[in-house]
Amino acid sequence: MNSYTIGGVELKSRVVLAPMAGVSDRAYRELCLSFGAGLCFSEMVSSKALSFNSKKSEELMEISPAERPCGIQIFGDEPLCMAQAAERALKNSPQLIDINMGCPAPKISTNGSGSALMRNPALCGEIVKEVVKASNVPVTVKIRKGWDDESVNAVEVAKICEQAGASAITVHGRTRQQYYKPPVDYEIIKKVREAVSIPVIANGDIDSAQKACRVISETGCKLLMVGRASLGNPWIFSQINSYLSNPNEPLYYPSAEEKLDVMIGHIEKMCEYKGEHMALLQARKLVVGYFKGMKGAASLRNDAGRISKIEDLYALKERALSACRAY
Ligand SMILES: Cc1cc2nc3c(=O)[nH]c(=O)nc-3n(C[C@H](O)[C@H](O)[C@H](O)COP(=O)(O)O)c2cc1C
């Protein structure tokens, strides 16, 4: 059996759950790890908000025992503030600290954080150096291909981060200007992998076991990161793991009933961790993924936008099941 490590931290498999704000909370991370994700990351946490003692940011960093290994991701553009954020994050005993250098959202990047850091490679190096100095766990970095097509510098930034002490780099093979538009440039991920000697995690549009296999062969990366394709489909982790260990083994696809049971368990866990009101508001987006491909999905999606109590979700599950049986 192969083992995969980052700075000495052992991963449970080679497929990592992507950090996703509004999605990858404690409940989601537990779920995906239980389905075969090898490592997970928190939603991004603002270093500046932490310096103002934001309770919400502190809560984002809570990690339950069932979600290990787990990294906490922080963002910001001031090296010392980022180092202090790392110190606070470490109180939750994460296995890794991750630095966000890829977020394209204007509210993050217009402040010089997230993907905007890639426009200033020297600052990227300073931030990594200070965070590494403040941390007693490995520090990883998540970057994009570059800011735009005229400034593709993932290789340069990755080398600077490695030099400054980073233990792994995730590369999302799109520029900031692309946001999430296709295509993903796997060639740039390969170039980064060839340029550094720390592990590189390939990310972007990995949505099936077969695609995972292709990305490994195109990039040469041993580690992969999956984000959106896991929404409503945590089975993608076990499918990728199974396919990579034996492509001839038939892949397991869940029935509609099983999907809906997992959906209920997921949202119930959210209720436990953050209260029913907040959990159900966030669940409106999340449950849509579980309905994908189901009979009557369009109408279920519509109704998902109105759920506000856990009973509403139970009723929606029953409707989904009857729709499946009616066909
Ligand atoms: C809803 C959402 C929230 C995200 N939040 C974060 C985040 O907090 N930190 C981060 O580094 N990337 C974030 N991302 C980017 C993902 O981690 C990932 O790089 C991107 O979705 C591409 O991977 P995928 O094609 O497998 O989804 C987010 C993406 C989505 C869709």
mmCIF file of C-alpha atoms and ligand atoms in Angstrom:
data_model
loop_
_atom_site.group_PDB
_atom_site.id
_atom_site.type_symbol
_atom_site.label_atom_id
_atom_site.label_comp_id
_atom_site.label_asym_id
_atom_site.label_seq_id
_atom_site.Cartn_x
_atom_site.Cartn_y
_atom_site.Cartn_z
ATOM 1 C CA MET A 1 0.000 0.000 0.000
ATOM 2 C CA ASN A 2 1.366 3.413 -0.996
ATOM 3 C CA SER A 3 1.590 6.074 1.652
ATOM 4 C CA TYR A 4 1.299 9.767 0.949
ATOM 5 C CA THR A 5 2.781 12.385 3.232
ATOM 6 C CA ILE A 6 3.148 16.151 3.421
ATOM 7 C CA GLY A 7 5.969 17.335 5.646
ATOM 8 C CA GLY A 8 5.714 14.094 7.616
ATOM 9 C CA VAL A 9 1.903 14.244 7.973
ATOM 10 C CA GLU A 10 0.392 11.018 6.723
ATOM 11 C CA LEU A 11 -2.617 11.323 4.420
ATOM 12 C CA LYS A 12 -5.391 8.711 4.473
ATOM 13 C CA SER A 13 -5.451 8.631 0.648
ATOM 14 C CA ARG A 14 -4.105 10.685 -2.232
ATOM 15 C CA VAL A 15 -7.339 12.635 -2.841
ATOM 16 C CA VAL A 16 -7.704 15.828 -0.842
ATOM 17 C CA LEU A 17 -10.966 17.691 -0.147
ATOM 18 C CA ALA A 18 -10.689 21.310 -1.366
ATOM 19 C CA PRO A 19 -11.281 24.197 1.013
ATOM 20 C CA MET A 20 -14.644 25.709 0.047
ATOM 21 C CA ALA A 21 -16.074 28.684 1.925
ATOM 22 C CA GLY A 22 -19.713 28.026 2.849
ATOM 23 C CA VAL A 23 -19.322 24.313 2.139
ATOM 24 C CA SER A 24 -16.354 22.574 3.761
ATOM 25 C CA ASP A 25 -17.379 23.018 7.378
ATOM 26 C CA ARG A 26 -16.866 20.417 10.111
ATOM 27 C CA ALA A 27 -19.841 18.310 9.025
ATOM 28 C CA TYR A 28 -18.717 18.270 5.396
ATOM 29 C CA ARG A 29 -15.123 17.489 6.222
ATOM 30 C CA GLU A 30 -16.153 14.588 8.452
ATOM 31 C CA LEU A 31 -18.410 13.275 5.712
ATOM 32 C CA CYS A 32 -15.787 13.451 2.960
ATOM 33 C CA LEU A 33 -13.070 11.894 5.120
ATOM 34 C CA SER A 34 -15.425 9.045 5.949
ATOM 35 C CA PHE A 35 -15.885 8.476 2.202
ATOM 36 C CA GLY A 36 -12.156 8.271 1.515
ATOM 37 C CA ALA A 37 -10.769 11.810 1.280
ATOM 38 C CA GLY A 38 -7.171 11.664 2.450
ATOM 39 C CA LEU A 39 -6.926 15.148 3.939
ATOM 40 C CA CYS A 40 -9.225 18.121 4.327
ATOM 41 C CA PHE A 41 -8.931 21.853 4.812
ATOM 42 C CA SER A 42 -11.080 24.344 6.670
ATOM 43 C CA GLU A 43 -12.893 27.140 4.904
ATOM 44 C CA MET A 44 -10.604 30.158 4.545
ATOM 45 C CA VAL A 45 -10.205 32.230 7.700
ATOM 46 C CA SER A 46 -9.308 35.927 7.640
ATOM 47 C CA SER A 47 -6.099 36.756 9.505
ATOM 48 C CA LYS A 48 -7.320 40.311 9.935
ATOM 49 C CA ALA A 49 -10.657 39.211 11.426
ATOM 50 C CA LEU A 50 -8.760 36.963 13.852
ATOM 51 C CA SER A 51 -6.679 39.937 14.948
ATOM 52 C CA PHE A 52 -9.989 41.649 15.869
ATOM 53 C CA ASN A 53 -11.006 38.561 17.863
ATOM 54 C CA SER A 54 -13.824 37.630 15.485
ATOM 55 C CA LYS A 55 -15.847 34.857 17.129
ATOM 56 C CA LYS A 56 -17.089 33.646 13.758
ATOM 57 C CA SER A 57 -13.534 33.248 12.464
ATOM 58 C CA GLU A 58 -12.520 31.388 15.614
ATOM 59 C CA GLU A 59 -15.466 29.018 15.077
ATOM 60 C CA LEU A 60 -14.386 28.329 11.493
ATOM 61 C CA MET A 61 -11.165 26.905 12.917
ATOM 62 C CA GLU A 62 -12.780 24.325 15.202
ATOM 63 C CA ILE A 63 -11.877 20.781 14.220
ATOM 64 C CA SER A 64 -13.625 17.661 15.530
ATOM 65 C CA PRO A 65 -11.745 14.432 16.274
ATOM 66 C CA ALA A 66 -13.480 12.708 13.336
ATOM 67 C CA GLU A 67 -11.880 14.989 10.780
ATOM 68 C CA ARG A 68 -8.208 14.207 10.778
ATOM 69 C CA PRO A 69 -5.919 14.974 9.082
ATOM 70 C CA CYS A 70 -7.127 18.542 8.685
ATOM 71 C CA GLY A 71 -5.417 21.783 7.709
ATOM 72 C CA ILE A 72 -6.631 25.259 8.617
ATOM 73 C CA GLN A 73 -6.502 27.748 5.768
ATOM 74 C CA ILE A 74 -5.784 31.406 6.479
ATOM 75 C CA PHE A 75 -5.739 34.422 4.189
ATOM 76 C CA GLY A 76 -4.327 37.933 4.366
ATOM 77 C CA ASP A 77 -1.522 40.070 2.990
ATOM 78 C CA GLU A 78 0.488 41.061 6.070
ATOM 79 C CA PRO A 79 3.224 38.597 7.014
ATOM 80 C CA LEU A 80 3.120 39.286 10.766
ATOM 81 C CA CYS A 81 -0.666 39.275 10.949
ATOM 82 C CA MET A 82 -0.637 35.963 9.060
ATOM 83 C CA ALA A 83 1.933 34.555 11.509
ATOM 84 C CA GLN A 84 -0.297 35.576 14.434
ATOM 85 C CA ALA A 85 -3.282 33.975 12.706
ATOM 86 C CA ALA A 86 -1.285 30.761 12.347
ATOM 87 C CA GLU A 87 -0.499 30.829 16.083
ATOM 88 C CA ARG A 88 -4.200 31.153 16.871
ATOM 89 C CA ALA A 89 -5.088 28.414 14.392
ATOM 90 C CA LEU A 90 -2.590 26.078 16.051
ATOM 91 C CA LYS A 91 -4.647 26.137 19.273
ATOM 92 C CA ASN A 92 -7.071 23.826 17.426
ATOM 93 C CA SER A 93 -4.249 21.344 16.723
ATOM 94 C CA PRO A 94 -4.527 21.176 12.927
ATOM 95 C CA GLN A 95 -2.129 18.870 11.104
ATOM 96 C CA LEU A 96 -1.254 21.660 8.632
ATOM 97 C CA ILE A 97 -1.586 25.396 8.116
ATOM 98 C CA ASP A 98 -2.514 26.393 4.558
ATOM 99 C CA ILE A 99 -2.065 29.833 3.007
ATOM 100 C CA ASN A 100 -4.653 31.021 0.488
ATOM 101 C CA MET A 101 -3.044 32.586 -2.586
ATOM 102 C CA GLY A 102 -5.794 31.649 -5.000
ATOM 103 C CA CYS A 103 -9.116 33.165 -3.979
ATOM 104 C CA PRO A 104 -10.462 35.224 -6.923
ATOM 105 C CA ALA A 105 -13.348 36.939 -5.073
ATOM 106 C CA PRO A 106 -13.081 40.729 -5.338
ATOM 107 C CA LYS A 107 -13.760 41.240 -1.622
ATOM 108 C CA ILE A 108 -10.579 39.244 -0.912
ATOM 109 C CA SER A 109 -8.355 40.076 -3.879
ATOM 110 C CA THR A 110 -9.004 43.829 -4.019
ATOM 111 C CA ASN A 111 -7.542 43.950 -0.510
ATOM 112 C CA GLY A 112 -4.343 42.367 -1.826
ATOM 113 C CA SER A 113 -5.101 38.897 -0.380
ATOM 114 C CA GLY A 114 -5.913 35.557 -2.030
ATOM 115 C CA SER A 115 -5.007 35.431 -5.712
ATOM 116 C CA ALA A 116 -3.781 39.065 -5.639
ATOM 117 C CA LEU A 117 -0.724 37.867 -3.704
ATOM 118 C CA MET A 118 0.512 36.206 -6.881
ATOM 119 C CA ARG A 119 1.090 39.684 -8.315
ATOM 120 C CA ASN A 120 3.726 40.166 -5.644
ATOM 121 C CA PRO A 121 5.882 37.006 -5.480
ATOM 122 C CA ALA A 122 8.320 38.533 -2.967
ATOM 123 C CA LEU A 123 5.442 39.147 -0.539
ATOM 124 C CA CYS A 124 4.304 35.526 -1.026
ATOM 125 C CA GLY A 125 7.768 34.454 0.129
ATOM 126 C CA GLU A 126 7.703 36.752 3.169
ATOM 127 C CA ILE A 127 4.284 35.499 4.237
ATOM 128 C CA VAL A 128 5.318 31.863 3.953
ATOM 129 C CA LYS A 129 8.556 32.553 5.859
ATOM 130 C CA GLU A 130 6.760 34.231 8.782
ATOM 131 C CA VAL A 131 3.987 31.638 8.948
ATOM 132 C CA VAL A 132 6.519 28.795 8.882
ATOM 133 C CA LYS A 133 8.467 30.496 11.673
ATOM 134 C CA ALA A 134 5.308 30.720 13.797
ATOM 135 C CA SER A 135 4.127 27.151 13.129
ATOM 136 C CA ASN A 136 5.081 23.821 14.612
ATOM 137 C CA VAL A 137 3.250 21.955 11.835
ATOM 138 C CA PRO A 138 3.951 21.903 8.069
ATOM 139 C CA VAL A 139 2.765 24.930 6.092
ATOM 140 C CA THR A 140 1.215 24.490 2.664
ATOM 141 C CA VAL A 141 0.192 27.021 0.016
ATOM 142 C CA LYS A 142 -2.660 27.066 -2.481
ATOM 143 C CA ILE A 143 -2.049 29.045 -5.675
ATOM 144 C CA ARG A 144 -3.506 29.505 -9.145
ATOM 145 C CA LYS A 145 -1.817 29.521 -12.558
ATOM 146 C CA GLY A 146 -1.276 33.282 -12.171
ATOM 147 C CA TRP A 147 -3.248 36.508 -12.142
ATOM 148 C CA ASP A 148 -4.067 36.588 -15.864
ATOM 149 C CA ASP A 149 -2.749 35.206 -19.148
ATOM 150 C CA GLU A 150 -0.155 37.979 -19.310
ATOM 151 C CA SER A 151 1.243 37.127 -15.890
ATOM 152 C CA VAL A 152 1.368 33.347 -15.598
ATOM 153 C CA ASN A 153 3.818 32.844 -12.731
ATOM 154 C CA ALA A 154 2.784 29.710 -10.838
ATOM 155 C CA VAL A 155 6.262 28.226 -11.280
ATOM 156 C CA GLU A 156 8.018 31.324 -9.926
ATOM 157 C CA VAL A 157 5.634 31.651 -6.950
ATOM 158 C CA ALA A 158 5.863 27.933 -6.164
ATOM 159 C CA LYS A 159 9.675 28.063 -6.130
ATOM 160 C CA ILE A 160 9.657 31.105 -3.847
ATOM 161 C CA CYS A 161 7.194 29.400 -1.469
ATOM 162 C CA GLU A 162 9.303 26.241 -1.403
ATOM 163 C CA GLN A 163 12.397 28.305 -0.675
ATOM 164 C CA ALA A 164 10.542 30.045 2.163
ATOM 165 C CA GLY A 165 9.732 26.717 3.783
ATOM 166 C CA ALA A 166 6.403 25.507 2.327
ATOM 167 C CA SER A 167 5.883 21.745 2.575
ATOM 168 C CA ALA A 168 3.443 21.353 -0.357
ATOM 169 C CA ILE A 169 1.755 23.467 -3.017
ATOM 170 C CA THR A 170 -1.738 23.042 -4.408
ATOM 171 C CA VAL A 171 -2.105 24.413 -7.934
ATOM 172 C CA HIS A 172 -5.542 25.266 -9.328
ATOM 173 C CA GLY A 173 -4.756 25.388 -13.045
ATOM 174 C CA ARG A 174 -6.674 28.558 -13.868
ATOM 175 C CA THR A 175 -5.762 32.246 -13.715
ATOM 176 C CA ARG A 176 -7.588 34.603 -11.398
ATOM 177 C CA GLN A 177 -9.181 36.290 -14.418
ATOM 178 C CA GLN A 178 -10.688 32.952 -15.402
ATOM 179 C CA TYR A 179 -12.387 32.460 -12.033
ATOM 180 C CA TYR A 180 -13.915 29.010 -12.652
ATOM 181 C CA LYS A 181 -14.226 29.141 -16.434
ATOM 182 C CA PRO A 182 -12.708 26.341 -18.483
ATOM 183 C CA PRO A 183 -10.200 25.214 -19.449
ATOM 184 C CA VAL A 184 -7.947 24.040 -16.634
ATOM 185 C CA ASP A 185 -4.290 24.135 -17.657
ATOM 186 C CA TYR A 186 -2.815 20.842 -16.440
ATOM 187 C CA GLU A 187 0.453 21.637 -18.239
ATOM 188 C CA ILE A 188 1.192 24.489 -15.806
ATOM 189 C CA ILE A 189 0.585 22.091 -12.903
ATOM 190 C CA LYS A 190 3.106 19.719 -14.467
ATOM 191 C CA LYS A 191 5.618 22.563 -14.834
ATOM 192 C CA VAL A 192 5.248 23.453 -11.146
ATOM 193 C CA ARG A 193 5.655 19.784 -10.200
ATOM 194 C CA GLU A 194 8.880 19.615 -12.210
ATOM 195 C CA ALA A 195 10.221 22.852 -10.728
ATOM 196 C CA VAL A 196 9.925 22.022 -7.013
ATOM 197 C CA SER A 197 10.803 19.026 -4.899
ATOM 198 C CA ILE A 198 7.929 19.288 -2.385
ATOM 199 C CA PRO A 199 4.595 17.547 -3.176
ATOM 200 C CA VAL A 200 2.316 19.335 -5.644
ATOM 201 C CA ILE A 201 -1.434 18.785 -5.413
ATOM 202 C CA ALA A 202 -3.233 19.035 -8.773
ATOM 203 C CA ASN A 203 -6.576 20.843 -8.679
ATOM 204 C CA GLY A 204 -9.293 21.878 -11.088
ATOM 205 C CA ASP A 205 -12.280 20.120 -12.650
ATOM 206 C CA ILE A 206 -11.508 16.614 -11.386
ATOM 207 C CA ASP A 207 -15.022 15.204 -11.558
ATOM 208 C CA SER A 208 -14.667 11.454 -12.020
ATOM 209 C CA ALA A 209 -12.335 8.582 -11.252
ATOM 210 C CA GLN A 210 -11.287 8.422 -14.893
ATOM 211 C CA LYS A 211 -10.514 12.151 -14.943
ATOM 212 C CA ALA A 212 -8.450 11.768 -11.767
ATOM 213 C CA CYS A 213 -6.383 9.108 -13.481
ATOM 214 C CA ARG A 214 -5.872 11.355 -16.521
ATOM 215 C CA VAL A 215 -4.800 14.312 -14.376
ATOM 216 C CA ILE A 216 -2.248 12.139 -12.588
ATOM 217 C CA SER A 217 -0.771 11.024 -15.885
ATOM 218 C CA GLU A 218 -0.824 14.519 -17.439
ATOM 219 C CA THR A 219 0.695 16.316 -14.444
ATOM 220 C CA GLY A 220 2.789 13.580 -12.825
ATOM 221 C CA CYS A 221 1.345 14.695 -9.462
ATOM 222 C CA LYS A 222 0.739 11.998 -6.859
ATOM 223 C CA LEU A 223 -1.839 14.078 -4.990
ATOM 224 C CA LEU A 224 -5.154 15.467 -6.238
ATOM 225 C CA MET A 225 -7.655 17.926 -4.829
ATOM 226 C CA VAL A 226 -11.395 17.692 -5.483
ATOM 227 C CA GLY A 227 -13.861 20.476 -4.735
ATOM 228 C CA ARG A 228 -17.147 20.992 -6.551
ATOM 229 C CA ALA A 229 -17.485 17.431 -7.834
ATOM 230 C CA SER A 230 -17.867 16.269 -4.227
ATOM 231 C CA LEU A 231 -21.002 18.371 -3.678
ATOM 232 C CA GLY A 232 -23.803 15.913 -3.078
ATOM 233 C CA ASN A 233 -21.366 13.232 -4.175
ATOM 234 C CA PRO A 234 -18.868 12.287 -1.459
ATOM 235 C CA TRP A 235 -18.689 8.882 -3.187
ATOM 236 C CA ILE A 236 -16.254 10.504 -5.625
ATOM 237 C CA PHE A 237 -13.477 9.983 -3.086
ATOM 238 C CA SER A 238 -14.033 6.244 -2.758
ATOM 239 C CA GLN A 239 -14.526 5.943 -6.524
ATOM 240 C CA ILE A 240 -11.211 7.660 -7.254
ATOM 241 C CA ASN A 241 -9.400 5.598 -4.613
ATOM 242 C CA SER A 242 -10.855 2.387 -5.986
ATOM 243 C CA TYR A 243 -10.123 3.231 -9.632
ATOM 244 C CA LEU A 244 -6.550 4.248 -8.916
ATOM 245 C CA SER A 245 -5.846 1.056 -7.039
ATOM 246 C CA ASN A 246 -7.623 -1.193 -9.558
ATOM 247 C CA PRO A 247 -9.196 0.295 -12.721
ATOM 248 C CA ASN A 248 -10.833 -3.039 -13.541
ATOM 249 C CA GLU A 249 -12.883 -3.110 -10.357
ATOM 250 C CA PRO A 250 -16.466 -1.877 -11.085
ATOM 251 C CA LEU A 251 -17.097 1.510 -9.450
ATOM 252 C CA TYR A 252 -19.730 1.800 -6.741
ATOM 253 C CA TYR A 253 -22.600 4.206 -7.490
ATOM 254 C CA PRO A 254 -25.158 4.829 -4.734
ATOM 255 C CA SER A 255 -28.917 4.417 -5.170
ATOM 256 C CA ALA A 256 -31.186 7.473 -4.867
ATOM 257 C CA GLU A 257 -32.268 6.226 -1.435
ATOM 258 C CA GLU A 258 -28.709 5.949 -0.186
ATOM 259 C CA LYS A 259 -27.886 9.415 -1.520
ATOM 260 C CA LEU A 260 -30.857 10.904 0.310
ATOM 261 C CA ASP A 261 -29.934 9.138 3.558
ATOM 262 C CA VAL A 262 -26.417 10.553 3.358
ATOM 263 C CA MET A 263 -27.869 14.000 2.616
ATOM 264 C CA ILE A 264 -30.022 13.824 5.771
ATOM 265 C CA GLY A 265 -27.064 12.691 7.886
ATOM 266 C CA HIS A 266 -24.942 15.524 6.477
ATOM 267 C CA ILE A 267 -27.462 18.253 7.238
ATOM 268 C CA GLU A 268 -28.353 16.813 10.670
ATOM 269 C CA LYS A 269 -24.658 16.993 11.569
ATOM 270 C CA MET A 270 -24.613 20.639 10.418
ATOM 271 C CA CYS A 271 -27.587 21.334 12.696
ATOM 272 C CA GLU A 272 -25.703 19.771 15.597
ATOM 273 C CA TYR A 273 -22.621 21.919 14.974
ATOM 274 C CA LYS A 274 -24.107 25.297 14.062
ATOM 275 C CA GLY A 275 -27.767 25.218 15.017
ATOM 276 C CA GLU A 276 -30.793 24.459 12.843
ATOM 277 C CA HIS A 277 -31.367 27.989 11.551
ATOM 278 C CA MET A 278 -27.888 28.603 10.145
ATOM 279 C CA ALA A 279 -27.505 24.984 9.010
ATOM 280 C CA LEU A 280 -30.735 25.012 6.992
ATOM 281 C CA LEU A 281 -29.918 28.342 5.349
ATOM 282 C CA GLN A 282 -26.611 26.923 4.130
ATOM 283 C CA ALA A 283 -28.193 23.567 3.303
ATOM 284 C CA ARG A 284 -30.385 25.159 0.609
ATOM 285 C CA LYS A 285 -27.324 25.272 -1.665
ATOM 286 C CA LEU A 286 -25.816 22.012 -0.505
ATOM 287 C CA VAL A 287 -28.759 19.645 -0.909
ATOM 288 C CA VAL A 288 -29.138 20.513 -4.590
ATOM 289 C CA GLY A 289 -26.033 18.428 -5.306
ATOM 290 C CA TYR A 290 -27.699 15.305 -3.887
ATOM 291 C CA PHE A 291 -30.661 15.696 -6.266
ATOM 292 C CA LYS A 292 -28.476 15.868 -9.369
ATOM 293 C CA GLY A 293 -29.502 13.219 -11.859
ATOM 294 C CA MET A 294 -32.618 12.262 -9.863
ATOM 295 C CA LYS A 295 -36.087 12.162 -11.356
ATOM 296 C CA GLY A 296 -37.867 15.460 -10.741
ATOM 297 C CA ALA A 297 -34.567 17.176 -9.843
ATOM 298 C CA ALA A 298 -35.621 20.587 -11.199
ATOM 299 C CA SER A 299 -38.656 20.828 -8.933
ATOM 300 C CA LEU A 300 -36.716 19.449 -5.933
ATOM 301 C CA ARG A 301 -34.029 22.086 -6.525
ATOM 302 C CA ASN A 302 -36.669 24.761 -6.549
ATOM 303 C CA ASP A 303 -38.166 23.588 -3.273
ATOM 304 C CA ALA A 304 -34.723 23.261 -1.688
ATOM 305 C CA GLY A 305 -34.484 27.058 -1.879
ATOM 306 C CA ARG A 306 -37.280 27.349 0.697
ATOM 307 C CA ILE A 307 -36.295 24.878 3.414
ATOM 308 C CA SER A 308 -35.941 26.416 6.850
ATOM 309 C CA LYS A 309 -36.484 23.538 9.313
ATOM 310 C CA ILE A 310 -35.091 20.030 9.376
ATOM 311 C CA GLU A 311 -38.682 18.744 8.957
ATOM 312 C CA ASP A 312 -38.797 20.541 5.577
ATOM 313 C CA LEU A 313 -35.791 18.517 4.515
ATOM 314 C CA TYR A 314 -37.342 15.246 5.710
ATOM 315 C CA ALA A 315 -40.430 16.092 3.638
ATOM 316 C CA LEU A 316 -38.284 16.905 0.619
ATOM 317 C CA LYS A 317 -36.542 13.552 0.951
ATOM 318 C CA GLU A 318 -39.919 11.778 0.938
ATOM 319 C CA ARG A 319 -40.969 13.721 -2.168
ATOM 320 C CA ALA A 320 -37.730 12.818 -3.903
ATOM 321 C CA LEU A 321 -38.255 9.146 -3.073
ATOM 322 C CA SER A 322 -41.846 9.160 -4.342
ATOM 323 C CA ALA A 323 -40.702 10.861 -7.553
ATOM 324 C CA CYS A 324 -38.123 8.114 -8.067
ATOM 325 C CA ARG A 325 -40.706 5.386 -7.422
ATOM 326 C CA ALA A 326 -43.279 6.982 -9.739
ATOM 327 C CA TYR A 327 -41.066 6.512 -12.793
HETATM 328 C C1 LIG B 1 -18.108 27.540 -3.110
HETATM 329 C C2 LIG B 1 -16.596 27.537 -3.215
HETATM 330 C C3 LIG B 1 -15.852 28.043 -2.172
HETATM 331 C C4 LIG B 1 -14.447 28.050 -2.243
HETATM 332 N N1 LIG B 1 -13.728 28.500 -1.169
HETATM 333 C C5 LIG B 1 -12.376 28.398 -1.188
HETATM 334 C C6 LIG B 1 -11.603 28.718 -0.030
HETATM 335 O O1 LIG B 1 -12.140 29.071 1.040
HETATM 336 N N2 LIG B 1 -10.251 28.617 -0.123
HETATM 337 C C7 LIG B 1 -9.629 28.218 -1.275
HETATM 338 O O2 LIG B 1 -8.388 28.130 -1.322
HETATM 339 N N3 LIG B 1 -10.335 27.887 -2.365
HETATM 340 C C8 LIG B 1 -11.677 27.938 -2.347
HETATM 341 N N4 LIG B 1 -12.397 27.541 -3.435
HETATM 342 C C9 LIG B 1 -11.699 26.966 -4.592
HETATM 343 C C10 LIG B 1 -11.591 25.441 -4.466
HETATM 344 O O3 LIG B 1 -10.806 25.085 -3.347
HETATM 345 C C11 LIG B 1 -10.980 24.801 -5.740
HETATM 346 O O4 LIG B 1 -9.693 25.317 -5.925
HETATM 347 C C12 LIG B 1 -11.818 25.095 -6.988
HETATM 348 O O5 LIG B 1 -13.192 24.888 -6.747
HETATM 349 C C13 LIG B 1 -11.370 24.218 -8.164
HETATM 350 O O6 LIG B 1 -11.508 22.853 -7.852
HETATM 351 P P1 LIG B 1 -12.772 21.980 -8.384
HETATM 352 O O7 LIG B 1 -12.828 22.159 -9.877
HETATM 353 O O8 LIG B 1 -12.448 20.566 -7.974
HETATM 354 O O9 LIG B 1 -13.987 22.534 -7.720
HETATM 355 C C14 LIG B 1 -13.780 27.555 -3.397
HETATM 356 C C15 LIG B 1 -14.558 27.069 -4.452
HETATM 357 C C16 LIG B 1 -15.942 27.043 -4.379
HETATM 358 C C17 LIG B 1 -16.736 26.480 -5.530
#
